[in-house]
mmCIF file of C-alpha atoms in Angstrom:
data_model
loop_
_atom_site.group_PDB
_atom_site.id
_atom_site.type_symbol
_atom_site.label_atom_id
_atom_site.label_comp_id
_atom_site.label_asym_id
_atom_site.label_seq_id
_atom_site.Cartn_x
_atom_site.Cartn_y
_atom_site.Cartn_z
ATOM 1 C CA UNK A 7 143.760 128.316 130.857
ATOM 2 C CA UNK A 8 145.521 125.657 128.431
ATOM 3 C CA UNK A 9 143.279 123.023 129.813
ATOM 4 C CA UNK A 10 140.315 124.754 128.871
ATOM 5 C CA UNK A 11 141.971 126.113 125.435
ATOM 6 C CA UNK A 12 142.553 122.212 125.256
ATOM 7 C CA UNK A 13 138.855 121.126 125.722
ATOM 8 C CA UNK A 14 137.730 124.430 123.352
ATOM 9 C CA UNK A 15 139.895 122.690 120.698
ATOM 10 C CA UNK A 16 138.695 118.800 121.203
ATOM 11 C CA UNK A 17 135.431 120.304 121.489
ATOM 12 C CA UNK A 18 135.596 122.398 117.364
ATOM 13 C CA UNK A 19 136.984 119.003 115.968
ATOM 14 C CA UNK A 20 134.580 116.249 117.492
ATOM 15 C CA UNK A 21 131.719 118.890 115.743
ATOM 16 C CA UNK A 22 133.869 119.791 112.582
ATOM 17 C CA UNK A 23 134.375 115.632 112.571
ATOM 18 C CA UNK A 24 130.492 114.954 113.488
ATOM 19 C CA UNK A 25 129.393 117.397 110.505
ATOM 20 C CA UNK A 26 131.878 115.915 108.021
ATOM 21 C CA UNK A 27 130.205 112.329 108.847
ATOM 22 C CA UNK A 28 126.934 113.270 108.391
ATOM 23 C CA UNK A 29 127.669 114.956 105.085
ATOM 24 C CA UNK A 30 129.541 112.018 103.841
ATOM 25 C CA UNK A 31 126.425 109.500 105.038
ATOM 26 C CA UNK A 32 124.280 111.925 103.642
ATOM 27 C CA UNK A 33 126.276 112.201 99.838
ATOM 28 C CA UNK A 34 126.842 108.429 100.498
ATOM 29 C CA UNK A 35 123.003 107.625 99.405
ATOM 30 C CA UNK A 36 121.837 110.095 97.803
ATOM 31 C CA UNK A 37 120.823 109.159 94.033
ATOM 32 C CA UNK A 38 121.320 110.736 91.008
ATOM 33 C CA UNK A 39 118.524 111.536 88.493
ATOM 34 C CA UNK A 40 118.803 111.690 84.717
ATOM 35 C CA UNK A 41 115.532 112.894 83.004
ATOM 36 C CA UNK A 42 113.582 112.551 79.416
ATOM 37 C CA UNK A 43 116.198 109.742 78.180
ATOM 38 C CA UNK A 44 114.827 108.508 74.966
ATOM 39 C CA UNK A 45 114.412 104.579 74.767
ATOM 40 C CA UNK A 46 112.494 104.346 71.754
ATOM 41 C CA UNK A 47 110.724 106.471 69.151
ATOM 42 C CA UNK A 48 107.120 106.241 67.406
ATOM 43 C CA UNK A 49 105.236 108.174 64.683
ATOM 44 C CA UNK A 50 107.633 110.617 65.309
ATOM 45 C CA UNK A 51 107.016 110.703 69.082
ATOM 46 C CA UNK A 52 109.542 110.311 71.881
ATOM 47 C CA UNK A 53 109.279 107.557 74.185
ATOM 48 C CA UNK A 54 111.300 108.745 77.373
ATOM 49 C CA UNK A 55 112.281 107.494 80.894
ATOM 50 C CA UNK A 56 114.017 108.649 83.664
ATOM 51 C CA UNK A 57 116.902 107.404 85.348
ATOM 52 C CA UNK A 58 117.507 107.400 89.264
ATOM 53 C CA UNK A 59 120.649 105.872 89.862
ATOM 54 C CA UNK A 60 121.415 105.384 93.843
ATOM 55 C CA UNK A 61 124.977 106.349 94.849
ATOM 56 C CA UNK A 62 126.381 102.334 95.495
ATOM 57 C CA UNK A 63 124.489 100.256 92.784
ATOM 58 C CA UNK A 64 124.067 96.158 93.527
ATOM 59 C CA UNK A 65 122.986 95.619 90.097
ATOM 60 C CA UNK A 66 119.336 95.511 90.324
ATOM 61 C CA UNK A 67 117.926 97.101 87.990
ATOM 62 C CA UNK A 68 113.799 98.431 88.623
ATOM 63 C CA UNK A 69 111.642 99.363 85.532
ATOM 64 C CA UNK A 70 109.108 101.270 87.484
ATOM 65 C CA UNK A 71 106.026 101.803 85.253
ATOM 66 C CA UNK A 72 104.046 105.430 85.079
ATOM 67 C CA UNK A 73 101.134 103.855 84.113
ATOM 68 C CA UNK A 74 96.845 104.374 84.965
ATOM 69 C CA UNK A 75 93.913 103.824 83.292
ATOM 70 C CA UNK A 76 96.422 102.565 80.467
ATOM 71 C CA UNK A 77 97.719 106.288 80.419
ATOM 72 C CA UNK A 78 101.192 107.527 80.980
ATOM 73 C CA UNK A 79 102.664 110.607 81.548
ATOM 74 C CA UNK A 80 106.425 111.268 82.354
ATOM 75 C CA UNK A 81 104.981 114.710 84.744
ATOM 76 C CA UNK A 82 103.157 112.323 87.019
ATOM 77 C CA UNK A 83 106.303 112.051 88.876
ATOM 78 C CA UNK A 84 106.851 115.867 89.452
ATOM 79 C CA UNK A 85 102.980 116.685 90.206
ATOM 80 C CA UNK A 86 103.118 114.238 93.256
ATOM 81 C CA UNK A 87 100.891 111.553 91.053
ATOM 82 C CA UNK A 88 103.815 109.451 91.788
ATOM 83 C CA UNK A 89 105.568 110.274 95.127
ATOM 84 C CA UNK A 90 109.127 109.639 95.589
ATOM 85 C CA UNK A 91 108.362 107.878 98.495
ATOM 86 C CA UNK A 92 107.313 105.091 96.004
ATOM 87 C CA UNK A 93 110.621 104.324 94.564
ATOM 88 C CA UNK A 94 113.038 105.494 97.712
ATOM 89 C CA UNK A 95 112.651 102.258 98.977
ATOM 90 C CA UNK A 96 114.592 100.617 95.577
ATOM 91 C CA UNK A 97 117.354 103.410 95.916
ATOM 92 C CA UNK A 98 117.811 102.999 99.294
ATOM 93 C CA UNK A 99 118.922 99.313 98.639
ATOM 94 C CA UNK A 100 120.964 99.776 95.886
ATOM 95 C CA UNK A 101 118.513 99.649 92.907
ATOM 96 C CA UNK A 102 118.830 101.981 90.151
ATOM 97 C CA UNK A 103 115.474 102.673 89.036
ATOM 98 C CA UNK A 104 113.904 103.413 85.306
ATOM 99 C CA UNK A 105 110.818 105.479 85.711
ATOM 100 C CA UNK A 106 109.302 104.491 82.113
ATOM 101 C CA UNK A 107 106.354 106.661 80.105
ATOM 102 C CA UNK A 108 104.646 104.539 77.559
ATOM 103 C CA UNK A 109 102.423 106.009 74.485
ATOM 104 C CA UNK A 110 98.779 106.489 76.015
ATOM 105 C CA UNK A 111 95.436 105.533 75.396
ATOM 106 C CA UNK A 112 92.921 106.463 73.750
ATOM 107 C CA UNK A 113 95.794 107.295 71.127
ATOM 108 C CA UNK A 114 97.364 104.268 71.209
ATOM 109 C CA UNK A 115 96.012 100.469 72.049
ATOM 110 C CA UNK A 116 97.164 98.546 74.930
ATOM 111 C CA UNK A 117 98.038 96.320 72.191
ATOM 112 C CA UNK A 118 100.573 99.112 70.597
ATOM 113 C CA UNK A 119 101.445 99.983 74.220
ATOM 114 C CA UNK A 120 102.706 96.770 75.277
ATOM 115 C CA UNK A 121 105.153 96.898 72.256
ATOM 116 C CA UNK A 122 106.618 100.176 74.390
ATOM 117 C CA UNK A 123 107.146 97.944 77.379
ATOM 118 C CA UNK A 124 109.324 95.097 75.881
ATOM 119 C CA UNK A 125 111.518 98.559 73.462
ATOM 120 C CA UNK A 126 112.195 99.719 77.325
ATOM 121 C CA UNK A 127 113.157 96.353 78.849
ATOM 122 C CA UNK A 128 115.073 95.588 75.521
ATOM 123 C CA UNK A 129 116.799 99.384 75.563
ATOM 124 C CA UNK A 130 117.727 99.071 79.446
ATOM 125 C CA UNK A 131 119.392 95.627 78.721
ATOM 126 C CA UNK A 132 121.128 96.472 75.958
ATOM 127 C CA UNK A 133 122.485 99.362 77.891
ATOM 128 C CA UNK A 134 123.277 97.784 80.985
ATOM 129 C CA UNK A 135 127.155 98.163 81.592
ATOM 130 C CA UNK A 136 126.320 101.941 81.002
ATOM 131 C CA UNK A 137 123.561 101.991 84.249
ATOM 132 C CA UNK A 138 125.884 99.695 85.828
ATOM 133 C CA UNK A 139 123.322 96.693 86.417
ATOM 134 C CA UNK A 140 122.845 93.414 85.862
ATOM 135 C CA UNK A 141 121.735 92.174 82.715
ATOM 136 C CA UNK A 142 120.006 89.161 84.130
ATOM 137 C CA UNK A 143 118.381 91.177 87.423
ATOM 138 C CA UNK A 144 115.989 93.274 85.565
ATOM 139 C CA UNK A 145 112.861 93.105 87.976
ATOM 140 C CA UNK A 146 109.353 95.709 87.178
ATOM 141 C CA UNK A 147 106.810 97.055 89.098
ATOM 142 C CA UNK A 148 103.346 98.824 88.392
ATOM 143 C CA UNK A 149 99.964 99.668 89.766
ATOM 144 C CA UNK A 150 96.981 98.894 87.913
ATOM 145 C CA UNK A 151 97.549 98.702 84.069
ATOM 146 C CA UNK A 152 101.124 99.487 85.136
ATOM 147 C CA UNK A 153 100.797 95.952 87.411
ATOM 148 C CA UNK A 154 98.811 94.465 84.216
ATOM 149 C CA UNK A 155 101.419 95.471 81.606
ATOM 150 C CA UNK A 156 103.949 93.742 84.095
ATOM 151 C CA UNK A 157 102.709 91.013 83.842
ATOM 152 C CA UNK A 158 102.316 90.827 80.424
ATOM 153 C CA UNK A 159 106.195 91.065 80.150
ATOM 154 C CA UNK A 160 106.722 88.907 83.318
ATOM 155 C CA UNK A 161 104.704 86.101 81.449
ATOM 156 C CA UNK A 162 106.390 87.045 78.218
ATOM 157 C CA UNK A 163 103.163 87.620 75.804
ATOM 158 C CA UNK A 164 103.959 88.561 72.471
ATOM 159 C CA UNK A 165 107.315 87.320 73.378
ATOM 160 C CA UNK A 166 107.214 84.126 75.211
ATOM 161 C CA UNK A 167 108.607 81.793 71.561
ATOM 162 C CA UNK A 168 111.765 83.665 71.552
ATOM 163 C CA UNK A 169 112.876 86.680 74.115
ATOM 164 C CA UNK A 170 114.409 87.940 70.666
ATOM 165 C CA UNK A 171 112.854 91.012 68.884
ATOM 166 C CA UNK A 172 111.657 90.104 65.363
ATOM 167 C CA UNK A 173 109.325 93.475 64.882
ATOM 168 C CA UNK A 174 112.230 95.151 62.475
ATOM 169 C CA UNK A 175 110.581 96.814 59.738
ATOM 170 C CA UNK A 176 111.775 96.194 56.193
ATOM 171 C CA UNK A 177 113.070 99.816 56.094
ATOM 172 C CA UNK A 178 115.234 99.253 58.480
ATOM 173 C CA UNK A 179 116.339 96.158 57.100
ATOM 174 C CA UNK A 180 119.963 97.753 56.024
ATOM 175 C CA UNK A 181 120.510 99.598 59.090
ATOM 176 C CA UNK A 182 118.440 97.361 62.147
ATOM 177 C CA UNK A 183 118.532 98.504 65.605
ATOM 178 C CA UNK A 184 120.971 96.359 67.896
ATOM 179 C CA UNK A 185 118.463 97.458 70.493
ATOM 180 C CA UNK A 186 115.892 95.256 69.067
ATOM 181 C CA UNK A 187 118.325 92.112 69.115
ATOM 182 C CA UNK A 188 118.708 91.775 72.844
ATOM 183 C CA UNK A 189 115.915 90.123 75.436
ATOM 184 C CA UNK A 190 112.671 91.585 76.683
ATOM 185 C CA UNK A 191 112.524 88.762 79.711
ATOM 186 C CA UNK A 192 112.664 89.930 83.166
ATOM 187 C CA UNK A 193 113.816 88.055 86.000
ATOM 188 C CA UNK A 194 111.155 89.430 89.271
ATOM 189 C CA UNK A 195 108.388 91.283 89.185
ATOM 190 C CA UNK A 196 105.984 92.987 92.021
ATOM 191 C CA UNK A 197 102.506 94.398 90.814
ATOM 192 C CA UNK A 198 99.981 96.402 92.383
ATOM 193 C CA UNK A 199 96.150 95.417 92.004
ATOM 194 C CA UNK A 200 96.614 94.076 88.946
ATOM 195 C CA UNK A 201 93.969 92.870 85.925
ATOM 196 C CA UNK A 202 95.134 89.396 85.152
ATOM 197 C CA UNK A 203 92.519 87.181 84.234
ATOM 198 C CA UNK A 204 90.952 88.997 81.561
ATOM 199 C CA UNK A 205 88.485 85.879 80.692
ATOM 200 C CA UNK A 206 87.196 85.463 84.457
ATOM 201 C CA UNK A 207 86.773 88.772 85.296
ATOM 202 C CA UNK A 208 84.874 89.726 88.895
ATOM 203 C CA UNK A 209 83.272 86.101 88.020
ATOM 204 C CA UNK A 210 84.102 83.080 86.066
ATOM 205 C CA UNK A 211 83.292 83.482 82.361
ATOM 206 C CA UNK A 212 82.928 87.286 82.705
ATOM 207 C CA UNK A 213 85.434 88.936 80.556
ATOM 208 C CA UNK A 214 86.999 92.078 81.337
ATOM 209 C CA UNK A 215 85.250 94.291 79.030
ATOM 210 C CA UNK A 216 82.199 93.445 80.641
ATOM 211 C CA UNK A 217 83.374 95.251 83.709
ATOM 212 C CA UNK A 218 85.966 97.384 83.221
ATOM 213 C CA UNK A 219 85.048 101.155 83.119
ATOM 214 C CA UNK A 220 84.172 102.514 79.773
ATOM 215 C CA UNK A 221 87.145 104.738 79.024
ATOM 216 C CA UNK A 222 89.345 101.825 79.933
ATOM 217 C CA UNK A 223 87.095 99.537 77.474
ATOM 218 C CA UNK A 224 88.314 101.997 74.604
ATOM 219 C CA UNK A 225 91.785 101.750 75.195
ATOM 220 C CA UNK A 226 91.365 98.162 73.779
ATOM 221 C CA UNK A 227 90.385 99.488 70.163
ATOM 222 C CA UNK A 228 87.400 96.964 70.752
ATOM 223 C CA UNK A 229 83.698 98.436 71.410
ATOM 224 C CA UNK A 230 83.020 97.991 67.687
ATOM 225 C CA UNK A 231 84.470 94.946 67.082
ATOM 226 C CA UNK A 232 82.525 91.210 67.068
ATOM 227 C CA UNK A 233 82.507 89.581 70.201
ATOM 228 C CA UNK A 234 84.117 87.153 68.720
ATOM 229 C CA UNK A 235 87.207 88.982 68.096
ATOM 230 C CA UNK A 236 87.206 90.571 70.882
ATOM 231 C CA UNK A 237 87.434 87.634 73.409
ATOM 232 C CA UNK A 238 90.018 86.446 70.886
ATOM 233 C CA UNK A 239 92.156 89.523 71.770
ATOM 234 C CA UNK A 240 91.753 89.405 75.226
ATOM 235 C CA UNK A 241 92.655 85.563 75.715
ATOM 236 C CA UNK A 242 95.834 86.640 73.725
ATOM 237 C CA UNK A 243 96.686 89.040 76.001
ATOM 238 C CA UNK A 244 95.594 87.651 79.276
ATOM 239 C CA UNK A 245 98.599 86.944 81.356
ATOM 240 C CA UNK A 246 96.752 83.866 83.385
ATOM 241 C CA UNK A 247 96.969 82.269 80.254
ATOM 242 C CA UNK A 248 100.786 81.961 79.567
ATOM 243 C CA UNK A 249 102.156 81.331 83.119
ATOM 244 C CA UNK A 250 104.523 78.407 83.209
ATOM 245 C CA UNK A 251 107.167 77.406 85.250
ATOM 246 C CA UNK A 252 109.206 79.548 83.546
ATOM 247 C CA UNK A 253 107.577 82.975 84.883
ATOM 248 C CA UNK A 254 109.976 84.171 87.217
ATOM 249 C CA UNK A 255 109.091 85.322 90.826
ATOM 250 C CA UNK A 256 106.401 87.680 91.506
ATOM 251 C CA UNK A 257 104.785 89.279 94.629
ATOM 252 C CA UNK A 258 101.467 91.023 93.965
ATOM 253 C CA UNK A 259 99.597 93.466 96.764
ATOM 254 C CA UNK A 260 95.963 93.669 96.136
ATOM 255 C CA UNK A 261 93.285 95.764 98.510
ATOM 256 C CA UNK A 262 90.655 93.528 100.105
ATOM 257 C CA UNK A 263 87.503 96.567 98.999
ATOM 258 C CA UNK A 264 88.660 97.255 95.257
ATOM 259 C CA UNK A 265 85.651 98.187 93.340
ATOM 260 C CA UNK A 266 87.771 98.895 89.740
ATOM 261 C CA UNK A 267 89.659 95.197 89.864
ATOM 262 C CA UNK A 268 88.761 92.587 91.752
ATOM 263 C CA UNK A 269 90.462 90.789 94.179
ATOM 264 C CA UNK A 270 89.953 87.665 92.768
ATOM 265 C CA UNK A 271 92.123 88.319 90.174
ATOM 266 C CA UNK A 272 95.406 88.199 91.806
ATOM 267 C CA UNK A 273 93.972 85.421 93.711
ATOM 268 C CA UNK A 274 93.197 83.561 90.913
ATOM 269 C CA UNK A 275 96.663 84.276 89.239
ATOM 270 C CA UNK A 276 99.071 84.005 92.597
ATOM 271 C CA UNK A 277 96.857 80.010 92.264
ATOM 272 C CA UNK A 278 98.584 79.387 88.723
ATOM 273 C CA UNK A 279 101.766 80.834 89.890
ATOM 274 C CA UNK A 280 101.789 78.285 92.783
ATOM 275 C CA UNK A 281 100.186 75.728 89.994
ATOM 276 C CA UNK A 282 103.373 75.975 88.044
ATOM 277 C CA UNK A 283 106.108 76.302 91.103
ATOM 278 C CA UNK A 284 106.498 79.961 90.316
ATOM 279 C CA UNK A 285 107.930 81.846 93.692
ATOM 280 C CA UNK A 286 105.302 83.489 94.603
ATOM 281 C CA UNK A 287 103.172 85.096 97.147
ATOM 282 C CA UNK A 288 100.113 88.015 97.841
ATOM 283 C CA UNK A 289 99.765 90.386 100.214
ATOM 284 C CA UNK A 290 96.182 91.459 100.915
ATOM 285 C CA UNK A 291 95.475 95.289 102.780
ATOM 286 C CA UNK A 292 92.196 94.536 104.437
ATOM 287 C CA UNK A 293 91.607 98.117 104.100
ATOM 288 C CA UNK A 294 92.805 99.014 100.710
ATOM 289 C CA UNK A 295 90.563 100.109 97.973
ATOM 290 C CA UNK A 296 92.573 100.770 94.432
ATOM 291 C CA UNK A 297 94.898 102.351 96.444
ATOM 292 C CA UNK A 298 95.944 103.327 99.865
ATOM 293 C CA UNK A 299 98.031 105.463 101.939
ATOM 294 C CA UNK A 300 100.914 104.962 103.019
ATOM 295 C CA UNK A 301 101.032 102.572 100.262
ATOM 296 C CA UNK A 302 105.263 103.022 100.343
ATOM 297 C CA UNK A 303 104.777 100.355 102.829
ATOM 298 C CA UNK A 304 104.149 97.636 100.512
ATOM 299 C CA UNK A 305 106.638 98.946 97.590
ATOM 300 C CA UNK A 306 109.342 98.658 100.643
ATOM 301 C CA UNK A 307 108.297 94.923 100.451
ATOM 302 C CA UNK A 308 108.567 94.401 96.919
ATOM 303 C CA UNK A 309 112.292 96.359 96.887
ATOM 304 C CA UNK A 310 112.868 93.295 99.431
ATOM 305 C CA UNK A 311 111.555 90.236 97.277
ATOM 306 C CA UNK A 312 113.692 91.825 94.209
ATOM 307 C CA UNK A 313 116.634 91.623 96.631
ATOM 308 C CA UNK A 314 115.867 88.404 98.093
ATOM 309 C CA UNK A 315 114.962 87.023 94.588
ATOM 310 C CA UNK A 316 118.154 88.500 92.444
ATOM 311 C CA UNK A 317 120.821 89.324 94.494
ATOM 312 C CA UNK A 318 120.857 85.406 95.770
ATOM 313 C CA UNK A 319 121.046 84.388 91.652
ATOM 314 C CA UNK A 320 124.187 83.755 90.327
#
């Protein structure tokens, strides 16, 4: 009778014990989520991110870009547009992630959206010790003109003379924003299918207006502008133009059959990187149009190169 009162007994604590552990692993990674944090403000308008912090931070901090058709929109991430299962991988190895919203075409320009980019990397910086990262392992991601706008910070256009902010308007002259006094650089980047040679487009000497889709062609302000000008604005913002051997790592995943941006492009721009000693490498789905499934895959890979890239950097 005791013996089997005994056993009974061992029996309720090895389960009480086994169900204690598994809530403990399970609390151990789960991530916290902070929504609609403002990092900036514009004609009145909010720019906002959310925050998904993961339960044991290593520092690395992931500005994770809402971004298509240079449009933006913070419910993307509750309507399944973008899946969780994009930016688990991050959280699951210790990376607090920043899911950013930018100001959208055809409202705004890329060239007034790109300014939204550099106020989040500047805002996340500045408030660093409070997200508990790293201030120098910042690393973004995007797809598309979320990959494109990437670059464009990972290359530093529009900032590349001095990571310092210098946009403070006179008004603000008195009271300036300490925000706007800290770095825009970033230290890794991984980008989806990104445009990146905006002068040698599906073909050399074909710019990017000449192919790109005509609602993406107005975000660009530039359908009634000379030609002139407007190759003048796209070799300013071209990010194959201002890689140097400065440009910190970047991995960039391209589908083979993409009929929106060429494969060639991150061909042509993983070349530079290699030109210029840049750590760098491309992975290519055979099978991948501008998108795929299962596409959770390859952001698992790019969590990895911000680990291998950052957490090995003093």
């Amino acid at each position: 009778m005791w013996k089997n009162r005994s056993v009974f007994v061992f029996i309720c604590l090895a389960f009480t014990l086994f169900v204690f552990a598994g809530l403990w692993l399970l609390n151990s990674t789960k991530s916290t989520q902070t929504v609609d944090v403002v990092y900036g403000r514009k004609f009145g308008m909010a720019l906002t991110m959310d925050v998904m912090q993961p339960k044991t931070p290593n520092g690395i901090g992931v500005i994770f870009l809402i971004s298509a058709g240079f449009r933006s929109d913070a419910r993307w991430s509750e309507t399944g547009f973008i899946e969780p299962e994009f930016y688990k991988p991050f959280l699951e190895r210790g990376q607090t992630v920043f899911l950013i919203s930018h100001s959208a075409s055809p409202k705004f320009t890329v060239q007034e959206i790109v300014k939204d980019i550099y106020r989040a990397v500047r805002f996340i910086r500045y408030h660093a010790e409070t997200y508990k990262i790293d201030p120098d392992k910042i690393a973004i991601t995007g797809a598309s003109s979320g990959g494109y706008l990437s670059l464009l910070v990972a290359t530093g256009i529009g900032d590349e003379q001095d990571p310092v902010s210098k946009d403070i308007p006179p008004s603000m002259a008195l009271r300036p924003d300490p925000v706007d006094s800290v770095s825009a650089r970033i230290q890794a980047a991984g980008v989806f299918y990104p445009p990146a040679d905006l002068m040698n487009y599906s073909k050399d000497g074909q710019s990017y207006l000449e192919k790109a889709p005509d609602f993406v062609r107005q975000s660009w302000g530039l359908t009634d502008k000379p030609w002139e000008e407007q190759i003048a604005v796209l070799r300013s913002l071209s990010p194959y133009e201002f890689v140097n051997n400065k440009t910190p790592p970047i991995i960039l995943i391209h589908g083979a059959r993409d009929p929106y941006v060429p494969l060639r492009q991150s061909e042509r721009f993983l070349s530079k990187l290699k030109e210029n000693e840049v750590p760098s490498t491309l992975i290519v789905k055979e099978d991948g149009n501008h998108g795929w499934g299962n596409i959770e895959v390859e952001y698992q890979k790019v969590a990895e190169w911000f680990e291998q890239h950052l957490l090995t950097t003093p």
